[in-house]
Tab-separated table of C-alpha atoms and ligand atoms in Angstrom:
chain	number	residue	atom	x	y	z
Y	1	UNK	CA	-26.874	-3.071	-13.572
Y	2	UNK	CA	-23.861	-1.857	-15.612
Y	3	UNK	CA	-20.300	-1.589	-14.022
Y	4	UNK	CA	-19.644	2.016	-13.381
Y	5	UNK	CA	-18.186	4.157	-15.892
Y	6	UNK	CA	-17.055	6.542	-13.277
Y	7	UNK	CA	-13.759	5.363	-12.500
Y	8	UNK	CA	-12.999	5.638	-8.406
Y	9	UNK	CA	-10.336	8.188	-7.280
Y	10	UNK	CA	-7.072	6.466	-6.481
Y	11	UNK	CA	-7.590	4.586	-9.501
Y	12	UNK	CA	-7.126	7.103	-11.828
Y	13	UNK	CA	-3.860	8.995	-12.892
Y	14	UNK	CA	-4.180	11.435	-11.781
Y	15	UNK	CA	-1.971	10.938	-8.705
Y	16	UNK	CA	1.196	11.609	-10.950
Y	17	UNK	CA	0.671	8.851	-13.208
Y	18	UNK	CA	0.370	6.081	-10.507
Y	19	UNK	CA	-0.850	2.745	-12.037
Y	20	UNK	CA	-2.696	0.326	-9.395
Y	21	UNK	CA	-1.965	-2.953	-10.350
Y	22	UNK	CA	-2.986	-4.566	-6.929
Y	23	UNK	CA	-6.560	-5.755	-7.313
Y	24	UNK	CA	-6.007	-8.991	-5.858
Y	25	UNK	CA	-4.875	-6.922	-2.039
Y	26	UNK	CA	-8.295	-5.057	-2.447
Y	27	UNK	CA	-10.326	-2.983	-4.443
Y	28	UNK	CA	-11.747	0.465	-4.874
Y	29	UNK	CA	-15.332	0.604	-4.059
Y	30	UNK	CA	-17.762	0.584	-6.889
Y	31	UNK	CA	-19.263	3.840	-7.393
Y	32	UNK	CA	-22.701	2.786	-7.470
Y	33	UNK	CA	-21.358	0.401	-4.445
Y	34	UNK	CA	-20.860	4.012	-2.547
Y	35	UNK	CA	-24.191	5.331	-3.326
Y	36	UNK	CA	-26.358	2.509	-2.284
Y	37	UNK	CA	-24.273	2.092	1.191
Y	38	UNK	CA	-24.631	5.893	1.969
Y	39	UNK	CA	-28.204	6.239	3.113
Y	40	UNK	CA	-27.766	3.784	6.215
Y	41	UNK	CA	-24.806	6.052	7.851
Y	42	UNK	CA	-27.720	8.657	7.240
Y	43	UNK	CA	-30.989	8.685	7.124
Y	44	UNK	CA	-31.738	4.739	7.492
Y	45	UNK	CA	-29.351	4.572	10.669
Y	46	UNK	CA	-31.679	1.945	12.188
Y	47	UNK	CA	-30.796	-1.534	13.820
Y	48	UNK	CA	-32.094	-4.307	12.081
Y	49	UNK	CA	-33.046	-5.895	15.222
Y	50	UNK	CA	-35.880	-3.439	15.975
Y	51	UNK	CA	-38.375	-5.331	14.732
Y	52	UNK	CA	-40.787	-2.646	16.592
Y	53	UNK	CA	-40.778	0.336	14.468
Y	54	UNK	CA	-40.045	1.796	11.026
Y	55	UNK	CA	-35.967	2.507	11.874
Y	56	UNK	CA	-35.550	-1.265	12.173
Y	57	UNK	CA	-37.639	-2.534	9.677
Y	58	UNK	CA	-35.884	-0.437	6.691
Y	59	UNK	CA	-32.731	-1.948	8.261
Y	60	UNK	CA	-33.703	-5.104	7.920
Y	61	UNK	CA	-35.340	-4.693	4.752
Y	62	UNK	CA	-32.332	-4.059	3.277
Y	63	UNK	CA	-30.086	-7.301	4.876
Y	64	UNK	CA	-32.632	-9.344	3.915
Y	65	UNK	CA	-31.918	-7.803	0.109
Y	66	UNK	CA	-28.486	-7.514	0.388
Y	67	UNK	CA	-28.498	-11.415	1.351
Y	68	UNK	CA	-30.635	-12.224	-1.483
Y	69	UNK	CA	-28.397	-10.840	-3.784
Y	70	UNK	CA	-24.743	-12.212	-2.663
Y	71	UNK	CA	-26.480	-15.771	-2.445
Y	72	UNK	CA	-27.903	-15.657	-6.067
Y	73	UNK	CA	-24.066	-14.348	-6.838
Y	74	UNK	CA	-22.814	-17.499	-5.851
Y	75	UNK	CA	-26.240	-20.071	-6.754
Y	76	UNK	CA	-27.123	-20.548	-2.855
Y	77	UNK	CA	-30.382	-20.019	-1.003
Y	78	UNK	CA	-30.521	-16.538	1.024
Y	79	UNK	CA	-30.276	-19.151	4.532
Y	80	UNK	CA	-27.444	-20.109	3.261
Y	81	UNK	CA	-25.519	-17.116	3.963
Y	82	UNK	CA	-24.266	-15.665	7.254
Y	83	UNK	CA	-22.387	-12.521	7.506
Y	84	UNK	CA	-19.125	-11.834	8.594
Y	85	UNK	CA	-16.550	-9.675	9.066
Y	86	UNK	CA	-14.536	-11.076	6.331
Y	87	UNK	CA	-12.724	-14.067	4.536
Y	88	UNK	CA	-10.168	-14.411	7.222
Y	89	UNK	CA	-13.339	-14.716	9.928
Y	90	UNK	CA	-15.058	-16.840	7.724
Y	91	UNK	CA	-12.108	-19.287	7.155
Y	92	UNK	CA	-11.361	-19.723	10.998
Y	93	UNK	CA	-14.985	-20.145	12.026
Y	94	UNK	CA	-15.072	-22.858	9.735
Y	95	UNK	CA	-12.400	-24.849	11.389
Y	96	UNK	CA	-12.939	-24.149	15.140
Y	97	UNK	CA	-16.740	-24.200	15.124
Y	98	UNK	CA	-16.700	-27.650	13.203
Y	99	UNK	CA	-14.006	-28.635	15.979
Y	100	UNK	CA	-16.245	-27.671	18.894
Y	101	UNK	CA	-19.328	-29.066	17.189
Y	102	UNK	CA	-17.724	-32.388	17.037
Y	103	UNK	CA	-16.258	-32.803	20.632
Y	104	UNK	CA	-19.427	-30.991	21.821
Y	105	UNK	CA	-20.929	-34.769	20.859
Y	106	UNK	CA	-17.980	-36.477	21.091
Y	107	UNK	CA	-14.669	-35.182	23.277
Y	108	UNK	CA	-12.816	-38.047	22.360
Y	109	UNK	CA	-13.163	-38.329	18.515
Y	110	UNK	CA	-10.184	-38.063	16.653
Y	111	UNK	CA	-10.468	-35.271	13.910
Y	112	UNK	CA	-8.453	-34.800	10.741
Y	113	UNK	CA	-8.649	-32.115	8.480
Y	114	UNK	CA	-6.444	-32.048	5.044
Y	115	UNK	CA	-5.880	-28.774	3.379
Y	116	UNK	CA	-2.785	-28.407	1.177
Y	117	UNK	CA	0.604	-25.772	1.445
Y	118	UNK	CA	0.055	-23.192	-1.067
Y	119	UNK	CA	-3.497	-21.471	1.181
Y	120	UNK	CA	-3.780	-18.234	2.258
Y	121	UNK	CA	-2.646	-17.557	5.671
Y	122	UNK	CA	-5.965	-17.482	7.361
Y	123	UNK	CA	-6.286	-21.155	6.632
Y	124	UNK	CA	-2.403	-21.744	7.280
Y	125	UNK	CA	-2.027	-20.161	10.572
Y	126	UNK	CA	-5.550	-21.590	11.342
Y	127	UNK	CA	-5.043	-24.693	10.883
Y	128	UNK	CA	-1.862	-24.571	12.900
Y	129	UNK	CA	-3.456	-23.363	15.939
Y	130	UNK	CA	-6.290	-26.440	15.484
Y	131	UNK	CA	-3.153	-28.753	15.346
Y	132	UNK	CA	-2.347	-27.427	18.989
Y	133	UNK	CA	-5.602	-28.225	20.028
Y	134	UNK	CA	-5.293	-31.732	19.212
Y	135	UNK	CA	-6.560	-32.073	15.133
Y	136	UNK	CA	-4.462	-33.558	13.133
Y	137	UNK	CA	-3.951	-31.653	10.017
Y	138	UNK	CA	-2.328	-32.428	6.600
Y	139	UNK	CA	-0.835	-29.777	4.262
Y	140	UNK	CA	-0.934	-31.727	1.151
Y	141	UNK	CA	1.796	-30.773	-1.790
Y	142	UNK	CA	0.391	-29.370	-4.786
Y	143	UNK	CA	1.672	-29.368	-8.570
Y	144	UNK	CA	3.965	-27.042	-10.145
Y	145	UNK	CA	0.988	-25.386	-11.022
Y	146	UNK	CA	-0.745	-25.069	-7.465
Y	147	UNK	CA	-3.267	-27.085	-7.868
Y	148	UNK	CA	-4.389	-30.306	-5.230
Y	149	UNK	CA	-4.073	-33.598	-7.557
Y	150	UNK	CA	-7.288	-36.148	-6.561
Y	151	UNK	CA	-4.855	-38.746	-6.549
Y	152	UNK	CA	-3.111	-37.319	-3.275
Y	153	UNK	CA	-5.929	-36.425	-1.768
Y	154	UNK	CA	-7.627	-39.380	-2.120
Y	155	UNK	CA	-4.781	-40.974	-0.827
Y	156	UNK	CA	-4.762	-38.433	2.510
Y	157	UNK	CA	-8.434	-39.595	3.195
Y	158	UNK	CA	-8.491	-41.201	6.309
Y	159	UNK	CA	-11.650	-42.883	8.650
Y	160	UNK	CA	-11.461	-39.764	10.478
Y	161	UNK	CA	-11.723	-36.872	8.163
Y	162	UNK	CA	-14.178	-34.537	9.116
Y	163	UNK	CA	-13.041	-32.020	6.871
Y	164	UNK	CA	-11.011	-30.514	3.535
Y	165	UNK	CA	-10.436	-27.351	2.827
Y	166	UNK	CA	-8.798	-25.556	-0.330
Y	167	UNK	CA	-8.484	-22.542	-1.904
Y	168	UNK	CA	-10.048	-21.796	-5.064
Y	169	UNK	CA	-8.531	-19.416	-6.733
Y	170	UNK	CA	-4.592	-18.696	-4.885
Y	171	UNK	CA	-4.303	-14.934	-4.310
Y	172	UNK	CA	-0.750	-14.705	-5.046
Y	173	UNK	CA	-0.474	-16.828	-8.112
Y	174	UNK	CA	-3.874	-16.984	-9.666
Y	175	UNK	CA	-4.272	-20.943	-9.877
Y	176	UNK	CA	-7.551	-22.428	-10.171
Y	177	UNK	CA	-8.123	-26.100	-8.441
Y	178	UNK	CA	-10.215	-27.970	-9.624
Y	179	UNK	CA	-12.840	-27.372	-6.861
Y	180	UNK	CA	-15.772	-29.262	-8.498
Y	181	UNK	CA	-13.990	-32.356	-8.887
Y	182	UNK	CA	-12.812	-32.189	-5.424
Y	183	UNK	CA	-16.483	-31.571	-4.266
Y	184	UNK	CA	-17.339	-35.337	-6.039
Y	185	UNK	CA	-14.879	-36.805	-4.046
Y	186	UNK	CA	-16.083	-35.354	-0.843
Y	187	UNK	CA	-19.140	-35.901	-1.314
Y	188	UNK	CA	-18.794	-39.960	-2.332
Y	189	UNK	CA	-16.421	-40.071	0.735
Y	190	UNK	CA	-18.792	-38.072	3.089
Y	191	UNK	CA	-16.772	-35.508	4.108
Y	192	UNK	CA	-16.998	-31.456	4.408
Y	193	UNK	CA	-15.902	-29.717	1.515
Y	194	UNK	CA	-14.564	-25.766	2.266
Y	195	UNK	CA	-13.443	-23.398	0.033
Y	196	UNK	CA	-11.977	-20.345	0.314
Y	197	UNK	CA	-13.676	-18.539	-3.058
Y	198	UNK	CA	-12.181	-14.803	-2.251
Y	199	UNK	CA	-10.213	-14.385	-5.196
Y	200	UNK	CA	-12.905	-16.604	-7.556
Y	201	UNK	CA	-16.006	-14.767	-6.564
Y	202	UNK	CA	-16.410	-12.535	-8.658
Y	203	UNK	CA	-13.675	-13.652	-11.161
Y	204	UNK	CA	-14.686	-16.942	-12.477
Y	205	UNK	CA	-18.200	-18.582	-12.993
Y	206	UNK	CA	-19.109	-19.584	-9.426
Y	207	UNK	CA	-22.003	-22.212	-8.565
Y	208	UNK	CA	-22.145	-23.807	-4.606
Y	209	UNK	CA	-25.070	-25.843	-5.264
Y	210	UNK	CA	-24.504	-27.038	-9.083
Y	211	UNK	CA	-20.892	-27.737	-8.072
Y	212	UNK	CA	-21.611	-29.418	-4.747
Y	213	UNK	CA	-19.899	-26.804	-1.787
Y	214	UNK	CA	-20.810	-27.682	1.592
Y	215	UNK	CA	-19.227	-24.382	3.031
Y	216	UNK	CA	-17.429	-21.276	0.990
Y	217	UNK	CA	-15.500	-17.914	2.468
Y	218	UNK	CA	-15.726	-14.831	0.677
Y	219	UNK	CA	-15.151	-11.223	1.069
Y	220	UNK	CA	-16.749	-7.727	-0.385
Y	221	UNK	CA	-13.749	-5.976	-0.473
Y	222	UNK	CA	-12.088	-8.042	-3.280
Y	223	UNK	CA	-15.353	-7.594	-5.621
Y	224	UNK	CA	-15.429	-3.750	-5.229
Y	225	UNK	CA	-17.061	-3.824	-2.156
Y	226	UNK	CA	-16.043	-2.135	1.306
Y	227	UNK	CA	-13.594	-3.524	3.822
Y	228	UNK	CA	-14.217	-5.539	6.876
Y	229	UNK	CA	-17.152	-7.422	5.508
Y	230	UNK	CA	-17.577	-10.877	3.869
Y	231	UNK	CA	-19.635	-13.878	4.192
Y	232	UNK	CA	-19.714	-17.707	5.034
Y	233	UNK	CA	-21.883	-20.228	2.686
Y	234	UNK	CA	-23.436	-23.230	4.853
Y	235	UNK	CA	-25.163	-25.893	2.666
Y	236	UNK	CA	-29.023	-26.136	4.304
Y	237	UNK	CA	-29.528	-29.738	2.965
Y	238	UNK	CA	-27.395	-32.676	1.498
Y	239	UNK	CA	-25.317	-32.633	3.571
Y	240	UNK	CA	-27.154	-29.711	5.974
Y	241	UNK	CA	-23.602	-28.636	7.447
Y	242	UNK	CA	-23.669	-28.086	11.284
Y	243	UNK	CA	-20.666	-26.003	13.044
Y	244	UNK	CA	-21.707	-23.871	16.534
Y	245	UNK	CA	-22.309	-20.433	16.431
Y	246	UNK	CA	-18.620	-18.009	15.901
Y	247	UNK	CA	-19.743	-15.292	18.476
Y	248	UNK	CA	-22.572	-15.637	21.102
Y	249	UNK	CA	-24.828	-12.494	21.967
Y	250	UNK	CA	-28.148	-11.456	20.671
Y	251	UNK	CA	-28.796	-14.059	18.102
Y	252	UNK	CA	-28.376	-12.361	14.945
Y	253	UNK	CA	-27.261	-14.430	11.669
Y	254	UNK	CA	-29.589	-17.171	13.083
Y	255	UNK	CA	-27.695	-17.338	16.669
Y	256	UNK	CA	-24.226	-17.989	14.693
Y	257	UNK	CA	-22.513	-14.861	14.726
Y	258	UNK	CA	-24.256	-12.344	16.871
Y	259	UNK	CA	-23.448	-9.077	16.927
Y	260	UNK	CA	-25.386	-5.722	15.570
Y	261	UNK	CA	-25.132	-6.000	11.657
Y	262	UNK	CA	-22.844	-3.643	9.801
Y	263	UNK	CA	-25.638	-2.289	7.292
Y	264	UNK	CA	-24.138	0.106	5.323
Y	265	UNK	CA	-21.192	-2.420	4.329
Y	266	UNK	CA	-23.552	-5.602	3.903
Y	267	UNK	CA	-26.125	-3.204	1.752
Y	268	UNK	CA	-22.712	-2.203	-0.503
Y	269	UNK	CA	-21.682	-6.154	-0.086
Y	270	UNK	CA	-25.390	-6.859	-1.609
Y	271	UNK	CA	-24.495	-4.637	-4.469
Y	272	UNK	CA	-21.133	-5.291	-5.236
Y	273	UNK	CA	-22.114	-8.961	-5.711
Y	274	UNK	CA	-25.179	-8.059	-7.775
Y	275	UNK	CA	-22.581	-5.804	-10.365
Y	276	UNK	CA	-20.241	-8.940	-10.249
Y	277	UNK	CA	-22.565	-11.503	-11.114
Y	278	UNK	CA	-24.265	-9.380	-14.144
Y	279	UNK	CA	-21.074	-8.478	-15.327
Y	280	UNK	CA	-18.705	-12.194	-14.791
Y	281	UNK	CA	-19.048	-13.145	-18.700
Y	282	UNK	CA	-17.722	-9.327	-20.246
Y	283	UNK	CA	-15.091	-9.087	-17.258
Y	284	UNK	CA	-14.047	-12.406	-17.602
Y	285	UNK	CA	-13.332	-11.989	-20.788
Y	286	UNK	CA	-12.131	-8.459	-20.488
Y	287	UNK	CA	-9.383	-9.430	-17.839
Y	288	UNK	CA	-8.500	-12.346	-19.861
Y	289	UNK	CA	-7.512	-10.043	-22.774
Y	290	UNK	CA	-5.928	-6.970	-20.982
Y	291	UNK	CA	-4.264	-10.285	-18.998
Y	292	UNK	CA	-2.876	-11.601	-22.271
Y	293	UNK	CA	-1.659	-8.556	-23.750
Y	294	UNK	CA	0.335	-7.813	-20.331
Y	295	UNK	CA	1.876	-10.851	-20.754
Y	296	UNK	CA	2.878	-11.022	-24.594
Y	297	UNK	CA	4.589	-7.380	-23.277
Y	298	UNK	CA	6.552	-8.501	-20.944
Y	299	UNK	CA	7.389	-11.437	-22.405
Y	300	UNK	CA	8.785	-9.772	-25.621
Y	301	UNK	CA	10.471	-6.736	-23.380
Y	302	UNK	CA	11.983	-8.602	-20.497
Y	303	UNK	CA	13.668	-11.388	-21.229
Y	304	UNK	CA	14.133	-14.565	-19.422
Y	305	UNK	CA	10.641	-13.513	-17.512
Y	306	UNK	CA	8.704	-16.744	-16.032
Y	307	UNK	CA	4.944	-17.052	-15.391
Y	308	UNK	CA	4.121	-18.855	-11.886
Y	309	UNK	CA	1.345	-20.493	-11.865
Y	310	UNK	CA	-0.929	-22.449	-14.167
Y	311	UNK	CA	-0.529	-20.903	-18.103
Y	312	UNK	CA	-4.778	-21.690	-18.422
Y	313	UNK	CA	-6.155	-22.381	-15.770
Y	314	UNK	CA	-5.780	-19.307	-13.791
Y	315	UNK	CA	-7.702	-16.037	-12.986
Y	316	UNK	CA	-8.130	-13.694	-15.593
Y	317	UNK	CA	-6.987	-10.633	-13.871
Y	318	UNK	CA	-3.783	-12.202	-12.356
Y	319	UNK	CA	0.206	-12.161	-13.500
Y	320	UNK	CA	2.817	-13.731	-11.006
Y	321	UNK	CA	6.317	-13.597	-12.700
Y	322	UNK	CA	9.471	-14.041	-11.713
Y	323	UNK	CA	12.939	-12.898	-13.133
Y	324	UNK	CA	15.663	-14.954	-11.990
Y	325	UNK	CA	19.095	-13.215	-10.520
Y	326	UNK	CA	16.880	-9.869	-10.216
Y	327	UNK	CA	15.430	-9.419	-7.042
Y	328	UNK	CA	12.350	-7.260	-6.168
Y	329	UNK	CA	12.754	-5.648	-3.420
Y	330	UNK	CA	15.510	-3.579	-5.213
Y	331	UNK	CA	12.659	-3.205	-7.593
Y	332	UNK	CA	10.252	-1.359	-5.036
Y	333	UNK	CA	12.063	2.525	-4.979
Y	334	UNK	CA	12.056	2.324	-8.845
Y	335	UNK	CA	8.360	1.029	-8.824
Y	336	UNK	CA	6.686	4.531	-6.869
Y	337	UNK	CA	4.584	4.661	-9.471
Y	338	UNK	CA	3.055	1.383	-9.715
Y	339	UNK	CA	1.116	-0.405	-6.899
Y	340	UNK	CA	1.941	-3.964	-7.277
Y	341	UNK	CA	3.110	-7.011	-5.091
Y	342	UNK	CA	6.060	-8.893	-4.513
Y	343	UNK	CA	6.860	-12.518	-3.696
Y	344	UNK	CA	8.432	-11.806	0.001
Y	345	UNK	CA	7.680	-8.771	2.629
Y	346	UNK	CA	9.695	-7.506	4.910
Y	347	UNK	CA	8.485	-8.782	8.346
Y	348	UNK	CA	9.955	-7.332	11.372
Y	349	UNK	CA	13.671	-6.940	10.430
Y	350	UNK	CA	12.893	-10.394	8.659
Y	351	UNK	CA	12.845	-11.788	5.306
Y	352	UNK	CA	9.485	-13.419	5.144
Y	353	UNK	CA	9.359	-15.847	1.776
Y	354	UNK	CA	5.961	-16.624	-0.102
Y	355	UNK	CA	5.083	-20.362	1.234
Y	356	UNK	CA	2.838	-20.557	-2.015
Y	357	UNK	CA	5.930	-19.918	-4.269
Y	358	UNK	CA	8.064	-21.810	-2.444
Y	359	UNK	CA	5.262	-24.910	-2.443
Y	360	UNK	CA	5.247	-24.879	-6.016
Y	361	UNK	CA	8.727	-25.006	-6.475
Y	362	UNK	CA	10.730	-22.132	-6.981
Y	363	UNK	CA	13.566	-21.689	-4.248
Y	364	UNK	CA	13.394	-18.899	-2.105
Y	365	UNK	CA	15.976	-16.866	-4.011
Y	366	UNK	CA	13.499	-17.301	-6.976
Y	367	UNK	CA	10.764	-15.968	-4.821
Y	368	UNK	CA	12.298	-12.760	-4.052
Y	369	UNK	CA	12.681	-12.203	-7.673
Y	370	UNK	CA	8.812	-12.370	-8.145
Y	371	UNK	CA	5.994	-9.913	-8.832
Y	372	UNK	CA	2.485	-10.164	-8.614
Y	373	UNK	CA	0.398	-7.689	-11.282
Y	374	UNK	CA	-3.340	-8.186	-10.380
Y	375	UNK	CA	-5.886	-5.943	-12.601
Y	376	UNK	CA	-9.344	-5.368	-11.858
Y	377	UNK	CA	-12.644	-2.954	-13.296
Y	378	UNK	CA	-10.775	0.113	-14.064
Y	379	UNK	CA	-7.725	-1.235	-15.429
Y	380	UNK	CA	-6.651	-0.157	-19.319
Y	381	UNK	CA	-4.542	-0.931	-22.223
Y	382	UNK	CA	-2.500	2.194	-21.616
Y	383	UNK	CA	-1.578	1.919	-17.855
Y	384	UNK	CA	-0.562	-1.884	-18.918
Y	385	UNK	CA	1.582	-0.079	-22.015
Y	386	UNK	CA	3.064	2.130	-19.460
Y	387	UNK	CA	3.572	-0.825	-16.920
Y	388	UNK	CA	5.197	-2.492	-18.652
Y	389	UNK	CA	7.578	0.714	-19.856
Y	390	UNK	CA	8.447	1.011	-16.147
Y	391	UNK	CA	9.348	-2.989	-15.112
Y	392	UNK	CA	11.721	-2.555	-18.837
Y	393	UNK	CA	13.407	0.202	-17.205
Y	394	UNK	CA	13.348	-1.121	-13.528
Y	395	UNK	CA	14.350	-4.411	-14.039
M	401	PMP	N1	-8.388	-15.629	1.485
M	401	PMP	C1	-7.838	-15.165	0.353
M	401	PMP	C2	-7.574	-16.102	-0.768
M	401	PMP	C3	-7.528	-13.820	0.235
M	401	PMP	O1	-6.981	-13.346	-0.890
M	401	PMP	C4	-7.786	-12.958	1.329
M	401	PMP	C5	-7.432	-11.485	1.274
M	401	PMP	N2	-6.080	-11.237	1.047
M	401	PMP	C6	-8.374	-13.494	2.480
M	401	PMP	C7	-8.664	-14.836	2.515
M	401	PMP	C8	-8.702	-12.647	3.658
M	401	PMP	O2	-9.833	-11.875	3.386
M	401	PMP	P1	-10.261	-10.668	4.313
M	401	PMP	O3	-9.351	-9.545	3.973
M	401	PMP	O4	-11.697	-10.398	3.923
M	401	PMP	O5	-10.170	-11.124	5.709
């Protein structure tokens, strides 16, 4: 399966000029993504869990595909993958249905879980709510980089840890820890390793079993799929990982996450995973040059411009810069025509600073001052020419 040619609307520019460069928020949906999710709004409108006539079975015929092809994406078995309503879902059930597993057995167990400062917020806020509910929880620092060092987190380990969680690839500054390695030192300690793989599924070669996951969170709609759909890996054996079911109903996903499946999206999910995994090596490599040449740009026509993040390791598709004494949120009004990211949002009348920035260092002055360029499938040499045109003239 090649990556579509046709290039989505949106993308184009052909709304004035506009240059989305904000593929790490979300993604268009494939083209071919489209086509294979239209026929069950239509025709194949059936619930696959009719199991007594042909509505249901085509249903279910093509879940059971669609979950063939996003565990081969990511080197799991096809009962290794529930589906969910997204990373965010994914992440949370994670951490409370591994809670109430444990004091299901055991009310009176201690639980720790270690995570580290720079995760996205569905982990962040998550874990804060387990920490009411009794966990103890460690944010662990990271480098300047991002990344979890094994020395701290081997130091963290305590009797009681039931569980780590990081992020693989950081969604605001493109970092890459070094999950495998963490995944030996679970594993020799005994402990649950999750990962939240949304930004490196997709992006960078991704294997659960060869590299020793016990559970993983991704999401469709950052690999060109739709919205509102994603998916939790559970290791079957070696450790077989056991949390209790996320929603209780009818017993679909196995009795984890009941619920009537969303078909059409999990049939695009099936796809977009499919076009990601045949096309990793030539997009990889793709970003990584497009990614490059950004950079060298900017570098030569804005100077005193900083990279955040790790210079190497890093996905190929992401740039988070910063340029001190210059803050972006003036830069917005001047930016109409580009759709990018900046290092703060305005929250309710409030100044809300990037806690990943911030945890690797900068000071929160230097974090308004930063940008985050993401490309993706339908990116080109020109729109980064012209990018780069319009940061000269904005900065
Ligand atoms: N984790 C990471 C690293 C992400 O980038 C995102 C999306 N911004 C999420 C989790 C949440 O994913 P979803 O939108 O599918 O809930």
């Amino acid at each position: 399966m090649e990556t579509s040619s046709e290039r989505p609307m949106g993308t184009s520019q052909q709304q004035d000029k506009a240059i989305y460069l904000d593929y790490n928020a979300t993604t268009p949906v494939d083209p071919q993504v489209f086509q294979a999710m239209e026929p069950y709004f239509k025709e194949h409108f059936g619930n696959p869990a009719s199991a007594g006539h042909r509505w249901g079975w085509v249903a279910e015929s093509a879940v059971t595909k669609a979950r063939a092809q996003v565990a081969s994406a990511i080197g799991a078995k096809s009962s290794e993958i529930t589906f969910t309503g997204g990373a965010t879902e994914s992440n949370n059930w994670v951490l409370f249905g591994l809670i109430s597993k444990i004091r299901e057995e055991n009310p009176y167990e201690p639980i720790h879980f270690i995570t580290s400062c720079v995760e996205h917020s569905s982990i962040m806020k998550a874990m804060g709510a387990v920490q009411k509910m009794g966990v103890e929880v460690d944010f662990l620092p990271v480098n300047r980089y991002g990344q979890v060092e094994i020395e701290t987190l081997r130091k963290a380990l305590k009797p009681h840890t039931k569980l780590m969680s990081f992020i693989w690839v950081n969604n605001e500054i493109g970092t890459i820890n070094p999950i495998p390695e963490i995944a030996r030192l679970a594993k020799e300690a005994k402990i649950y390793l999750h990962t939240d793989a949304t930004q490196a599924v997709g992006k960078i070669p991704v294997d659960v079993t060869e590299m020793g996951i016990d559970l993983m969170s991704f999401s469709a709609h950052k690999i060109y799929g739709p919205k509102g759909t994603g998916a939790l890996y559970m290791r079957s054996k070696d450790p077989k990982v056991q949390i209790n079911p996320l929603i209780y109903g009818g017993g679909q996903e196995r009795g984890l996450r009941s619920g009537t499946l969303n078909v059409p999206a999990i049939a695009g999910f099936g796809v977009a995973a499919e076009i990601c995994q045949k096309n990793l090596p030539l997009e990889n490599q793709r970003m990584t040059e497009l990614r490059n040449f950004l950079w060298s740009h900017l570098q030569a026509a804005i100077p005193g411009i900083r990279l955040n993040g790790h210079p190497t390791e890093r996905a190929p598709n992401n740039l988070n810069i910063t340029l001190p004494g210059h803050k972006t949120e003036m830069l917005i009004p001047r930016l109409q025509k580009m759709g990018v990211s900046t290092g703060s949002a305005c929250g309710t009348g409030a100044m809300v600073i990037s806690h990943v920035l911030t945890g690797i260092g900068l000071t929160s002055e230097e974090a308004q001052c930063s940008l985050r360029l993401s490309l993706g499938r339908w990116t080109t040499q020109e729109e980064l020419t012209q990018a780069v045109e319009i940061l000269k003239g904005a900065w």
